[in-house]
Coordinates of N, CA, C and O in Angstrom, one line a residue:
T1 N 57.9 -18.4 -3.3 CA 57.9 -17.5 -1.8 C 57.4 -18.4 -0.8 O 56.7 -19.9 -1.0
G2 N 57.2 -17.8 0.0 CA 57.0 -18.9 1.5 C 55.4 -19.3 1.8 O 54.9 -20.5 2.0
W3 N 54.5 -18.7 1.4 CA 53.2 -19.0 1.2 C 52.6 -19.7 0.2 O 51.8 -20.6 0.5
D4 N 53.7 -19.6 -1.0 CA 52.9 -20.3 -2.1 C 53.9 -21.5 -2.5 O 54.9 -21.8 -2.8
N5 N 53.2 -22.7 -1.8 CA 53.8 -23.7 -2.4 C 53.2 -24.9 -3.6 O 53.2 -26.1 -3.4
T6 N 53.3 -24.0 -4.6 CA 52.1 -24.7 -5.5 C 53.2 -26.0 -6.1 O 53.0 -27.3 -6.3
Q7 N 54.9 -25.2 -6.2 CA 55.6 -26.7 -7.3 C 55.3 -27.9 -6.2 O 55.6 -29.3 -6.7
K8 N 56.0 -27.4 -5.0 CA 56.0 -28.4 -3.5 C 54.9 -29.6 -3.7 O 54.9 -30.6 -4.0
S9 N 53.3 -28.7 -3.4 CA 52.4 -29.7 -4.1 C 52.5 -30.3 -5.5 O 51.4 -31.6 -5.2
L10 N 52.6 -29.9 -6.2 CA 52.1 -30.8 -7.4 C 53.1 -32.3 -7.4 O 52.5 -33.0 -8.1
K11 N 54.4 -32.2 -6.7 CA 54.9 -33.9 -6.4 C 54.5 -33.9 -5.5 O 54.7 -35.5 -5.5
M12 N 53.3 -33.7 -4.7 CA 53.0 -34.9 -3.3 C 51.6 -35.5 -4.1 O 50.9 -35.4 -4.8
S13 N 51.6 -36.4 -3.2 CA 50.7 -37.8 -3.8 C 49.0 -36.7 -3.1 O 49.1 -35.9 -2.3
F14 N 47.8 -37.7 -3.7 CA 46.7 -37.2 -3.3 C 46.8 -37.4 -1.8 O 46.2 -36.3 -0.8
N15 N 47.2 -38.3 -1.4 CA 47.1 -38.8 0.3 C 48.2 -37.8 1.4 O 47.5 -37.1 2.1
A16 N 48.8 -37.4 0.8 CA 50.1 -36.2 1.3 C 49.4 -35.1 1.5 O 49.3 -34.4 2.5
V17 N 49.0 -34.7 0.6 CA 47.9 -33.4 -0.2 C 46.7 -33.4 1.2 O 46.6 -32.3 2.2
E18 N 46.1 -34.6 1.2 CA 44.5 -34.4 2.1 C 45.1 -34.6 3.9 O 44.6 -33.8 4.1
A19 N 46.9 -35.6 3.9 CA 46.8 -35.4 5.1 C 47.5 -33.5 5.8 O 47.4 -33.4 6.7
E20 N 47.7 -33.0 4.5 CA 48.5 -31.5 5.5 C 47.7 -30.7 5.4 O 47.3 -29.4 6.4
K21 N 46.2 -30.7 4.7 CA 44.9 -30.0 5.0 C 45.2 -28.8 4.6 O 44.4 -28.0 4.3
R22 N 46.6 -28.0 4.7 CA 46.9 -26.5 4.2 C 47.6 -26.5 2.7 O 48.1 -25.3 2.9
V23 N 47.8 -27.6 2.0 CA 48.2 -27.2 1.0 C 47.7 -26.5 0.0 O 46.2 -26.4 -1.0
R24 N 48.6 -25.5 -0.6 CA 47.8 -24.7 -1.8 C 48.1 -25.4 -3.1 O 49.1 -25.6 -3.6
L25 N 47.0 -25.8 -3.8 CA 47.8 -26.3 -5.0 C 47.9 -25.3 -6.6 O 48.2 -25.9 -6.8
M26 N 46.8 -24.6 -6.0 CA 47.1 -23.2 -7.4 C 46.9 -22.1 -6.7 O 45.9 -21.8 -5.9
S27 N 47.6 -21.4 -7.2 CA 47.6 -19.8 -6.5 C 48.0 -18.8 -7.9 O 48.5 -19.0 -8.9
M28 N 47.4 -17.7 -8.0 CA 47.7 -16.8 -8.9 C 47.5 -15.2 -8.2 O 46.7 -15.3 -7.3
E29 N 48.5 -14.2 -8.7 CA 48.1 -13.1 -7.8 C 46.9 -11.9 -8.7 O 47.6 -11.8 -10.3
I30 N 46.6 -11.3 -8.6 CA 45.3 -10.6 -9.2 C 46.2 -9.3 -8.9 O 45.8 -8.5 -7.4
V31 N 45.5 -8.4 -9.7 CA 46.5 -6.5 -9.6 C 45.5 -5.7 -10.4 O 44.8 -5.8 -11.6
A32 N 45.1 -4.9 -9.9 CA 43.7 -4.4 -9.6 C 44.7 -2.9 -10.7 O 45.8 -2.3 -10.4
T33 N 44.0 -2.1 -12.0 CA 44.5 -0.9 -12.4 C 43.9 0.1 -11.9 O 44.0 1.1 -12.3
R34 N 43.6 -0.1 -10.8 CA 42.6 1.2 -10.4 C 41.9 0.8 -8.8 O 42.1 0.0 -8.4
N35 N 41.7 1.5 -7.9 CA 41.0 1.3 -6.8 C 39.7 0.6 -7.0 O 39.3 1.2 -7.7
I36 N 39.2 0.0 -6.0 CA 38.5 -1.3 -6.3 C 37.4 -0.7 -4.4 O 37.6 -0.6 -3.6
E37 N 36.2 0.0 -4.9 CA 35.2 0.2 -4.2 C 34.6 -0.6 -3.1 O 34.7 -2.0 -3.9
E38 N 34.2 -0.8 -1.7 CA 34.0 -1.7 -1.9 C 32.7 -2.3 -1.6 O 31.7 -1.6 -2.1
G39 N 32.1 -3.8 -1.8 CA 31.0 -4.3 -2.4 C 31.2 -4.2 -3.8 O 30.0 -4.7 -4.7
E40 N 31.9 -3.5 -4.6 CA 32.5 -3.4 -6.0 C 32.4 -4.9 -6.7 O 33.3 -5.6 -6.3
E41 N 31.7 -5.2 -7.7 CA 32.0 -6.9 -8.5 C 32.6 -6.8 -9.0 O 33.1 -5.9 -10.2
L42 N 33.5 -8.0 -9.1 CA 34.9 -7.9 -9.8 C 34.1 -8.8 -10.6 O 34.2 -9.9 -10.6
F43 N 34.8 -8.6 -12.5 CA 34.7 -9.6 -13.1 C 36.5 -9.6 -13.8 O 37.3 -8.6 -13.7
M44 N 36.3 -11.2 -14.1 CA 38.0 -11.2 -15.1 C 37.8 -12.0 -16.4 O 36.7 -12.8 -16.9
D45 N 38.4 -11.6 -17.1 CA 38.2 -11.9 -18.7 C 39.3 -12.2 -18.6 O 40.2 -12.4 -18.8
Y46 N 38.9 -13.5 -19.5 CA 40.2 -14.8 -20.0 C 40.9 -14.3 -21.0 O 41.8 -15.7 -20.9
G47 N 40.6 -14.0 -21.7 CA 40.5 -13.2 -23.0 C 40.0 -14.2 -24.1 O 39.3 -15.6 -23.8
E48 N 39.8 -14.1 -25.7 CA 39.6 -15.3 -26.9 C 39.9 -16.3 -26.9 O 39.5 -16.9 -27.2
R49 N 41.5 -16.7 -26.5 CA 42.2 -18.0 -26.4 C 41.3 -18.7 -25.3 O 41.1 -19.6 -25.9
W50 N 41.3 -18.0 -24.5 CA 40.7 -19.2 -23.4 C 39.6 -19.6 -23.6 O 38.5 -20.8 -23.2
E51 N 38.6 -18.5 -24.5 CA 37.0 -18.7 -24.9 C 37.0 -20.1 -25.6 O 36.3 -20.8 -25.2
K52 N 38.0 -19.6 -26.5 CA 37.6 -20.5 -27.6 C 38.4 -21.7 -26.9 O 37.8 -23.2 -27.8
A53 N 39.3 -22.3 -26.3 CA 39.8 -23.2 -25.9 C 38.6 -24.3 -25.0 O 38.0 -25.5 -25.1
W54 N 38.1 -23.1 -24.5 CA 36.5 -23.6 -23.7 C 35.6 -24.5 -24.5 O 34.9 -25.2 -24.5
E55 N 35.1 -23.7 -25.9 CA 34.0 -23.6 -26.7 C 34.8 -24.9 -26.9 O 34.3 -26.3 -27.4
D56 N 35.5 -25.2 -27.8 CA 36.3 -26.6 -27.8 C 36.3 -27.8 -27.1 O 36.0 -29.2 -27.6
H57 N 36.8 -27.4 -26.0 CA 36.3 -28.0 -25.1 C 35.3 -29.1 -25.0 O 34.7 -30.3 -24.6
V58 N 34.0 -28.4 -24.7 CA 32.9 -28.4 -24.3 C 32.5 -29.1 -26.2 O 31.6 -30.5 -25.4
K59 N 32.4 -28.7 -27.3 CA 32.1 -29.7 -28.2 C 33.1 -31.0 -28.4 O 32.4 -32.1 -28.6
N60 N 34.2 -31.0 -28.0 CA 35.0 -32.8 -28.2 C 34.7 -33.2 -26.6 O 35.0 -34.3 -26.8
W61 N 34.4 -33.2 -25.7 CA 34.9 -33.7 -24.1 C 33.5 -34.8 -24.5 O 32.6 -35.0 -25.1
A62 N 34.2 -36.2 -24.3 CA 33.5 -37.2 -23.6 C 34.1 -38.2 -22.3 O 35.3 -37.6 -21.8
P63 N 33.1 -38.1 -21.6 CA 33.7 -39.2 -20.1 C 34.8 -40.3 -20.7 O 34.9 -40.9 -21.5
P64 N 35.5 -40.6 -19.4 CA 37.0 -41.2 -19.6 C 36.5 -42.7 -20.2 O 35.3 -43.4 -19.9
A65 N 37.0 -43.3 -20.5 CA 36.6 -45.0 -21.0 C 36.8 -45.8 -19.4 O 37.4 -45.1 -18.7
I66 N 36.0 -46.8 -19.7 CA 35.8 -47.3 -18.0 C 37.4 -48.1 -18.4 O 37.7 -48.5 -19.5
G67 N 38.0 -48.4 -17.1 CA 38.9 -49.1 -17.0 C 40.5 -47.6 -17.5 O 41.2 -48.4 -17.4
S68 N 39.6 -46.5 -17.9 CA 41.1 -45.7 -18.1 C 41.6 -45.6 -16.9 O 42.8 -44.8 -17.0
G69 N 40.9 -45.5 -15.5 CA 41.8 -45.2 -14.5 C 41.1 -43.7 -14.1 O 41.6 -43.0 -13.2
F70 N 40.6 -43.2 -15.1 CA 40.0 -41.5 -15.0 C 38.4 -41.4 -15.1 O 38.0 -40.4 -14.4
E71 N 38.1 -42.2 -14.6 CA 36.3 -43.1 -15.0 C 36.2 -42.4 -13.2 O 37.0 -43.0 -12.7
Y72 N 34.9 -41.7 -12.7 CA 34.6 -41.5 -11.7 C 33.3 -41.7 -11.6 O 32.6 -41.3 -12.5
D73 N 32.5 -42.9 -10.5 CA 31.4 -43.1 -10.6 C 30.6 -42.5 -9.5 O 29.3 -42.5 -9.4
K74 N 31.4 -41.4 -9.0 CA 30.6 -40.9 -7.5 C 30.9 -39.5 -7.8 O 32.2 -38.6 -8.4
S75 N 30.0 -38.4 -7.5 CA 30.3 -37.2 -7.6 C 30.9 -36.7 -6.3 O 31.5 -37.6 -5.3
A76 N 31.8 -35.4 -6.8 CA 32.5 -35.0 -5.5 C 31.7 -34.8 -4.3 O 32.7 -34.7 -3.1
F77 N 30.5 -34.7 -4.5 CA 29.7 -34.1 -2.9 C 29.8 -35.7 -2.4 O 30.0 -36.1 -1.2
V78 N 29.4 -36.7 -3.3 CA 29.5 -38.4 -2.2 C 30.7 -38.5 -1.8 O 31.0 -38.3 -0.9
L79 N 31.9 -38.3 -2.5 CA 33.4 -38.5 -2.3 C 33.6 -37.5 -1.1 O 34.2 -38.0 0.5
N80 N 33.0 -36.2 -1.0 CA 33.8 -35.3 0.3 C 32.4 -35.9 1.6 O 33.0 -36.1 3.1
E81 N 31.7 -36.9 1.0 CA 30.7 -36.7 2.5 C 31.6 -38.8 2.8 O 32.0 -38.6 3.9
K82 N 32.0 -39.1 2.0 CA 33.0 -40.2 2.6 C 33.9 -40.1 3.5 O 34.2 -40.8 4.2
T83 N 34.4 -39.1 2.8 CA 36.3 -39.2 3.0 C 36.4 -37.7 3.8 O 37.5 -37.3 4.2
G84 N 35.2 -36.7 3.4 CA 35.7 -35.5 4.1 C 36.6 -34.5 2.5 O 37.2 -35.1 2.2
P85 N 36.2 -33.3 2.9 CA 36.7 -32.0 2.3 C 38.4 -32.1 2.2 O 38.6 -32.0 3.7
I86 N 39.1 -32.3 1.6 CA 40.3 -31.2 1.3 C 40.2 -29.7 1.9 O 40.1 -28.9 1.3
E87 N 40.6 -29.4 3.0 CA 40.6 -27.9 3.3 C 41.6 -27.3 3.2 O 42.5 -28.0 3.4

């Protein structure tokens, strides 16, 4: 669809995404099964498979090895201060 350019943005470099400023990197549709009242809090259940995958991730996660190309020595806050956030 015209508003969802996820497939295009997945093929773009970081610099191209940053330059465009309005790239949607991920999107999903949420459909309500009943009317939602104004101010009502919504909850999303990702399901048991997601919960198990998250628990496995937390249990097994380790920081990327130095020199792997995936290590970061600065927080997102520091990087945003330096380069500005992607909007």
